[in-house]
Coordinates of C-alpha atoms in Angstrom, one line a residue:
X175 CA -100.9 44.8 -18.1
X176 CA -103.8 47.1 -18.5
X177 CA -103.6 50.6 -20.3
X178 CA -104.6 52.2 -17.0
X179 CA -102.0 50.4 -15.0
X180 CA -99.6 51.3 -17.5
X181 CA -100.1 54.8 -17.3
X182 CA -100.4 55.2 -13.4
X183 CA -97.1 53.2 -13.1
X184 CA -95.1 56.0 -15.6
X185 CA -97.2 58.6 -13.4
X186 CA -95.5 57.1 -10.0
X187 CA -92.3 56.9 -12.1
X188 CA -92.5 60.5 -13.7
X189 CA -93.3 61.6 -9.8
X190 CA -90.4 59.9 -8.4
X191 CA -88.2 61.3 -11.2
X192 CA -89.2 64.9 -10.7
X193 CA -88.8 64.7 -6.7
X194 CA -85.2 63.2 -7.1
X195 CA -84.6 66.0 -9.2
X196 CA -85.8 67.9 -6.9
X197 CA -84.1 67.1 -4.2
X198 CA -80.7 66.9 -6.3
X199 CA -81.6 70.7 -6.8
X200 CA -82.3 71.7 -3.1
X201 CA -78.8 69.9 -2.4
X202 CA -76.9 72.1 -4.9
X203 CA -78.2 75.0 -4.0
X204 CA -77.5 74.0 0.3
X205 CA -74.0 72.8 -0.8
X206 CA -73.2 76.3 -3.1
X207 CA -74.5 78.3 -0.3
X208 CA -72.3 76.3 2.1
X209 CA -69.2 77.0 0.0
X210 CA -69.6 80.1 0.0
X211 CA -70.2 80.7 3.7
X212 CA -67.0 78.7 3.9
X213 CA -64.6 80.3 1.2
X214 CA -65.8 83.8 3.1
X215 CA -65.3 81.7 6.1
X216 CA -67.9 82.6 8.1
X217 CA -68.4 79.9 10.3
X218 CA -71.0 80.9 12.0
X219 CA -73.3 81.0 8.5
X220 CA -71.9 77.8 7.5
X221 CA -73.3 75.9 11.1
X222 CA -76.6 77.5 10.2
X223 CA -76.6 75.9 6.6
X224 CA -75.1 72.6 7.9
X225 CA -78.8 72.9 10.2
X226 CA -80.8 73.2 7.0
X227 CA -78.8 70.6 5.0
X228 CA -79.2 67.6 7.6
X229 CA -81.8 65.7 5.7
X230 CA -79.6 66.1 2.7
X231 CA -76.1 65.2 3.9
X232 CA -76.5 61.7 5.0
X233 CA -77.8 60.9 1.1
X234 CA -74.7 62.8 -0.6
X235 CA -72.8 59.6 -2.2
X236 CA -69.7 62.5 -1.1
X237 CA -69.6 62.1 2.8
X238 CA -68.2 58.9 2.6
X239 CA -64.9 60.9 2.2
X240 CA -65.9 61.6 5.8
X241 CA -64.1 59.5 8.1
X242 CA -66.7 57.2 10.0
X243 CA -65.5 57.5 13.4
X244 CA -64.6 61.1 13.4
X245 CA -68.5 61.6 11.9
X246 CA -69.5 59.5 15.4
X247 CA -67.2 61.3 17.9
X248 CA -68.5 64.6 16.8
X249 CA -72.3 63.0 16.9
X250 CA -71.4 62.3 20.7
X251 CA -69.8 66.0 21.1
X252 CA -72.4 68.2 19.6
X253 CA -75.8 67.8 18.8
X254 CA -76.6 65.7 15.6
X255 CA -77.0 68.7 13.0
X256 CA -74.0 70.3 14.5
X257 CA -72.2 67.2 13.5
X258 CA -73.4 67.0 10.0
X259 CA -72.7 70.9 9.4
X260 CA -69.0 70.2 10.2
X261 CA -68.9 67.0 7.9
X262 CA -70.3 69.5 5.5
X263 CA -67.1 71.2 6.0
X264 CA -65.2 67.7 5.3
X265 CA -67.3 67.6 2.4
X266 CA -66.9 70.8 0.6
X267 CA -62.7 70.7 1.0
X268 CA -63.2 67.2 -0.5
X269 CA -61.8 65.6 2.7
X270 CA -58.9 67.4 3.0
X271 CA -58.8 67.4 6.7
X272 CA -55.6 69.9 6.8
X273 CA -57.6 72.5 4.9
X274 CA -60.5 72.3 7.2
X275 CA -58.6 72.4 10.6
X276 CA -56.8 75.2 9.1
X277 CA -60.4 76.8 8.7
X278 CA -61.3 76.0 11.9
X279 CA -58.3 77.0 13.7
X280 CA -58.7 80.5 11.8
X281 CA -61.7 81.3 14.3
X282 CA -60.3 80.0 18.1
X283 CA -59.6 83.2 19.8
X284 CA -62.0 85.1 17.8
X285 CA -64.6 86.6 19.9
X286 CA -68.2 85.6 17.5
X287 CA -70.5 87.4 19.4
X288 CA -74.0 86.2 17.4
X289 CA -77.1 85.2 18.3
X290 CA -77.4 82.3 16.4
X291 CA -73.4 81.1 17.9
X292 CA -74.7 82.2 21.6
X293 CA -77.5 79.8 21.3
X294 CA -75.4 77.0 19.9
X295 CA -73.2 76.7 22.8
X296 CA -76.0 77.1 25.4
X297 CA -77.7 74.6 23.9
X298 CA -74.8 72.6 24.8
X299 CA -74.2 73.9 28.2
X300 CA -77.5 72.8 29.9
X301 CA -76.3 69.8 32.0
X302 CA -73.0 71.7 33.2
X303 CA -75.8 74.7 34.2
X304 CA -77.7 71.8 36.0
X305 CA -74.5 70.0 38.0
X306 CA -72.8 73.9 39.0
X307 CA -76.7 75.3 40.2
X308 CA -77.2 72.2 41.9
X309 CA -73.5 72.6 43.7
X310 CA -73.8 76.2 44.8
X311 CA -77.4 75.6 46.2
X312 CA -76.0 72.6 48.7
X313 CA -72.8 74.6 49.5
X314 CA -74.0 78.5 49.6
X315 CA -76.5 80.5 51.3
X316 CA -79.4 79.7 49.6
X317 CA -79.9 77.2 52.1
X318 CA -80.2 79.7 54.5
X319 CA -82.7 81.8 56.6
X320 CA -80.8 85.2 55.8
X321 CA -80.4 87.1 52.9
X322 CA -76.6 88.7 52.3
X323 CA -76.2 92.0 51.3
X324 CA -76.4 92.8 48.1
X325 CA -75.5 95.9 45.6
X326 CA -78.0 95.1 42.3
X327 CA -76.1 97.6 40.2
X328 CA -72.6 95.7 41.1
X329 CA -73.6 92.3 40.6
X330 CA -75.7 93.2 37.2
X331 CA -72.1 94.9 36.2
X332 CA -70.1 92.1 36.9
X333 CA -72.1 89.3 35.6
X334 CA -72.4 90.9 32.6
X335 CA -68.8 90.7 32.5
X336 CA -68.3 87.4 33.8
X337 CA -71.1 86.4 30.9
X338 CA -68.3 87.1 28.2
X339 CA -65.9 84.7 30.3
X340 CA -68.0 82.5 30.1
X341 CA -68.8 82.6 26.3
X342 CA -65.1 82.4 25.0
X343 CA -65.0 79.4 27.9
X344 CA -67.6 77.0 25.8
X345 CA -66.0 78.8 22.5
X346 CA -63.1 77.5 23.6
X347 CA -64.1 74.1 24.4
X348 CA -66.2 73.8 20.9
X349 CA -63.6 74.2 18.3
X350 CA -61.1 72.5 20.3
X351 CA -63.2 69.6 20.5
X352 CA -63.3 70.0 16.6
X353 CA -59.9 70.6 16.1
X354 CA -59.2 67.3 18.2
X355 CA -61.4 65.2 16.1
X356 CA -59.7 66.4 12.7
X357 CA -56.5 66.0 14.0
X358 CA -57.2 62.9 14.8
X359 CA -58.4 61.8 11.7
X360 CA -55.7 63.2 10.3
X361 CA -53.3 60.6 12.3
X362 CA -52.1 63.5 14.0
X363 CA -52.7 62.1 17.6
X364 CA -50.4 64.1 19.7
X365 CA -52.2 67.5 18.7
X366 CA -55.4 65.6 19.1
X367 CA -54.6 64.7 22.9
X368 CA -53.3 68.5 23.2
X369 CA -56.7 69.9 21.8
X370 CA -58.8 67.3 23.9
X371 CA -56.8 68.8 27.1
X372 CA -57.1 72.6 25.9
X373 CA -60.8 71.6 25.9
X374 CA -61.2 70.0 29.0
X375 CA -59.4 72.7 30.5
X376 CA -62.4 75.3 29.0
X377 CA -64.5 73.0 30.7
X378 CA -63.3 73.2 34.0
X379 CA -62.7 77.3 33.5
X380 CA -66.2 77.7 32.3
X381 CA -67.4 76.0 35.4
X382 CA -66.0 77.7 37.8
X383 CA -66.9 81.2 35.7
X384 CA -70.1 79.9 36.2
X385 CA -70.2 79.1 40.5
X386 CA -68.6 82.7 40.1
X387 CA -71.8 83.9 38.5
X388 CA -74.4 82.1 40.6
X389 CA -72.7 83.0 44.1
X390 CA -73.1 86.5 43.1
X391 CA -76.7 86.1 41.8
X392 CA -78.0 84.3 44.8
X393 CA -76.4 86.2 47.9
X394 CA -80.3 88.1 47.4
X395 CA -82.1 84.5 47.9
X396 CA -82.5 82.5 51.1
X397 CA -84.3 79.5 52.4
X398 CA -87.4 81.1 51.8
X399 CA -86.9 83.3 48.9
X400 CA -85.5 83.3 45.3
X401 CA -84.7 85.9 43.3
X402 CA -83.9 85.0 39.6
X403 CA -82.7 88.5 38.7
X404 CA -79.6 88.5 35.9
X405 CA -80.5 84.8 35.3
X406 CA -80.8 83.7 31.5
X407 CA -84.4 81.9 31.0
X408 CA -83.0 78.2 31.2
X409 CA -81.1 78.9 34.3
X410 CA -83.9 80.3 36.4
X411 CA -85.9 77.3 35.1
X412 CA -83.2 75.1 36.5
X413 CA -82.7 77.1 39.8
X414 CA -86.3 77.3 40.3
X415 CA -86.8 73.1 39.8
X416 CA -83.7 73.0 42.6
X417 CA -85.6 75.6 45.0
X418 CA -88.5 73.6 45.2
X419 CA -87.4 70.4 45.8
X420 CA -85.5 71.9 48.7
X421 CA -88.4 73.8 49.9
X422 CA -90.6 70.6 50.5
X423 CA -91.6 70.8 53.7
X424 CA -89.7 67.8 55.4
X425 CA -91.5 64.9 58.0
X426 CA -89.0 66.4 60.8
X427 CA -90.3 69.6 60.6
X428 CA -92.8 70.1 63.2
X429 CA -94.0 73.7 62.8
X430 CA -97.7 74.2 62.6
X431 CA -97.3 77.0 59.8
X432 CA -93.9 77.5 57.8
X433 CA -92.9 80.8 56.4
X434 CA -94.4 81.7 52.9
X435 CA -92.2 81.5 50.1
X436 CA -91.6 84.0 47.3
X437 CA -89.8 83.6 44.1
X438 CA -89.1 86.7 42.2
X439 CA -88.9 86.7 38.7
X440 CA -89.2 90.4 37.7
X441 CA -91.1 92.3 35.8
X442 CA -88.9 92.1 32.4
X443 CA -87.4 95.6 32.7
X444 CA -83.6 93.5 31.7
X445 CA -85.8 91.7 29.0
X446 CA -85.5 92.6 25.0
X447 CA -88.2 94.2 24.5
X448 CA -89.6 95.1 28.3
X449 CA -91.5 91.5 28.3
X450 CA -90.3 89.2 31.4
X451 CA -89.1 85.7 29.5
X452 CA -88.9 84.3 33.0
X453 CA -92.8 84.7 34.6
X454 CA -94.3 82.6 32.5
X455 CA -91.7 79.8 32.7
X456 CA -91.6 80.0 36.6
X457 CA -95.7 79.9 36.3
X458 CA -95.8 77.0 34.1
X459 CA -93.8 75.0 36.5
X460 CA -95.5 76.1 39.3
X461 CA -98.8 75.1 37.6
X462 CA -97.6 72.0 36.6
X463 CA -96.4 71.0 40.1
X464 CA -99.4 71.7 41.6
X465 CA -98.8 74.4 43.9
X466 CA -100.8 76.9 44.7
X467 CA -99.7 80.3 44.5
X468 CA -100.5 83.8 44.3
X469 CA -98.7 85.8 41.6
X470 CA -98.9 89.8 42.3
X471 CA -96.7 91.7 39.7
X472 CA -92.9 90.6 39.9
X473 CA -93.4 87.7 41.9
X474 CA -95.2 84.4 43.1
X475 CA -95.4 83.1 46.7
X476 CA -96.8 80.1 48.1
X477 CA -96.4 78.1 51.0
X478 CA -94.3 74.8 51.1
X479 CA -96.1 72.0 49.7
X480 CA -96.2 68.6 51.2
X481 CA -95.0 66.6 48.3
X482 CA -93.6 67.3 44.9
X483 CA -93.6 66.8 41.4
X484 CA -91.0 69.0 39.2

């Protein structure tokens, strides 16, 4: 072996040594923080870390404490890093599974009203959004030709109201899901069927909050207009998809010239910060579908394309 090969090998080898130790220090310092967060319990701080830690966790010669099939069933009930920042939890109390559905249980019923928590559970929500919209547009008026009456200052009250339901709903459903899953692993299946059914039953509550919420929301929309007023950004972006699939103008319709339609997005006077969220979604799908619209302030309208690609 040459001197020179000799000396870039112990160069790769002293490189490799000094990023293991690096990474064994990064891990420390994510699984101190994470006790910490945990011993305060603060759950909210420790699914943050458990989002930071996800490269690290699946190394940790510790999580095979973890049982595997609890690790998967919460991989198919939350989102991956989720997932890893709860077998973080399994991790830190060394696998004591009572411990950490004690931890757990200590926030159900606990009203966590965060950012960071609020966008969690959306996240998780998207497809239930998708399925209730989708309902309430086949089975309510905005199908129809004419607009309901409507009190703005009501319905913003209520929905704001209705919003909270909705929140402890999914809160509900998430850390009974969890509490399911350690039970479970625990060989405690009786409370993990009773958890699973306390879940499904803030499923089902959640939804119908939700038709509650839409209903409202849309008795100012029609057949020929949508107003996406008190709508969060990923729900108008769903409603809007919906609209314009049904607004397609259809091969029995013979009218020369349909009406135009508007949908009205605001100008961001219920936005953080007095910037509408909404506009430039709505015109990005509109752009990308090819229709073309006018957009004065608050509002685009357009007349029914011929075809469709949301």
């Amino acid at each position: 072996m040459t001197l020179t090969k000799e000396l870039q090998e112990k160069k790769v080898g002293k490189a490799a040594k000094s990023a293991q130790k690096k990474e064994l220090k990064r891990e420390r310092k994510a699984k101190n923080a994470l006790q910490k967060s945990c011993e305060e319990k603060n759950i909210t701080e420790a699914l943050f870390i458990g989002t930071r830690v996800k490269h690290i966790l699946p190394r940790t010669r510790e999580q095979e404490q973890i049982p595997e099939c609890t690790r998967e069933q919460l991989q198919q009930k939350f989102s991956l890093w989720n997932a890893l920042a709860i077998n973080a939890l399994f991790v830190l109390k060394k696998g004591d599974a009572a411990a950490v559905e004690k931890f757990i249980g200590d926030r159900v019923g606990t009203q966590l009203e965060t950012p960071f928590l609020k966008v969690v559970l959306r996240e998780t929500q998207e497809k239930l959004i998708q399925q209730v919209l989708s309902t309430v547009f086949k089975a309510n008026h905005v199908v129809s030709s004419v607009k309901e009456n409507y009190n703005a200052a009501a319905v913003e009250s209520k929905v704001s109201l209705l919003r909270k339901d909705v929140f402890a709903a999914q809160q509900g459903e998430f850390f009974n899901w969890i509490k399911s899953d350690i039970a479970r692993s625990s060989g405690k299946e009786n409370s993990a069927c009773q958890f699973e059914e306390l879940a499904k039953q803030s499923r089902i509550q959640k939804e119908s909050i939700l038709k509650k919420i839409y209903k409202m929301i849309f008795k100012k929309s029609c057949s020929s207009e949508l107003d996406l007023h008190f709508l969060h950004v990923q729900e108008a972006k769903i409603a809007t998809k919906i609209f314009l699939k049904n607004s397609v103008k259809k091969k029995t319709d013979t009218r020369q010239i349909r009406p135009e339609i508007k949908i009205i997005t605001g100008q961001g006077k219920h936005s953080e910060g007095g910037l509408s969220k909404i506009r430039p979604e709505i015109e990005s799908i509109l752009t990308e579908a090819k229709i073309s619209f006018n957009s004065p302030v608050g509002f685009f309208s357009f007349y029914p394309p011929a075809s469709l690609v949301v």
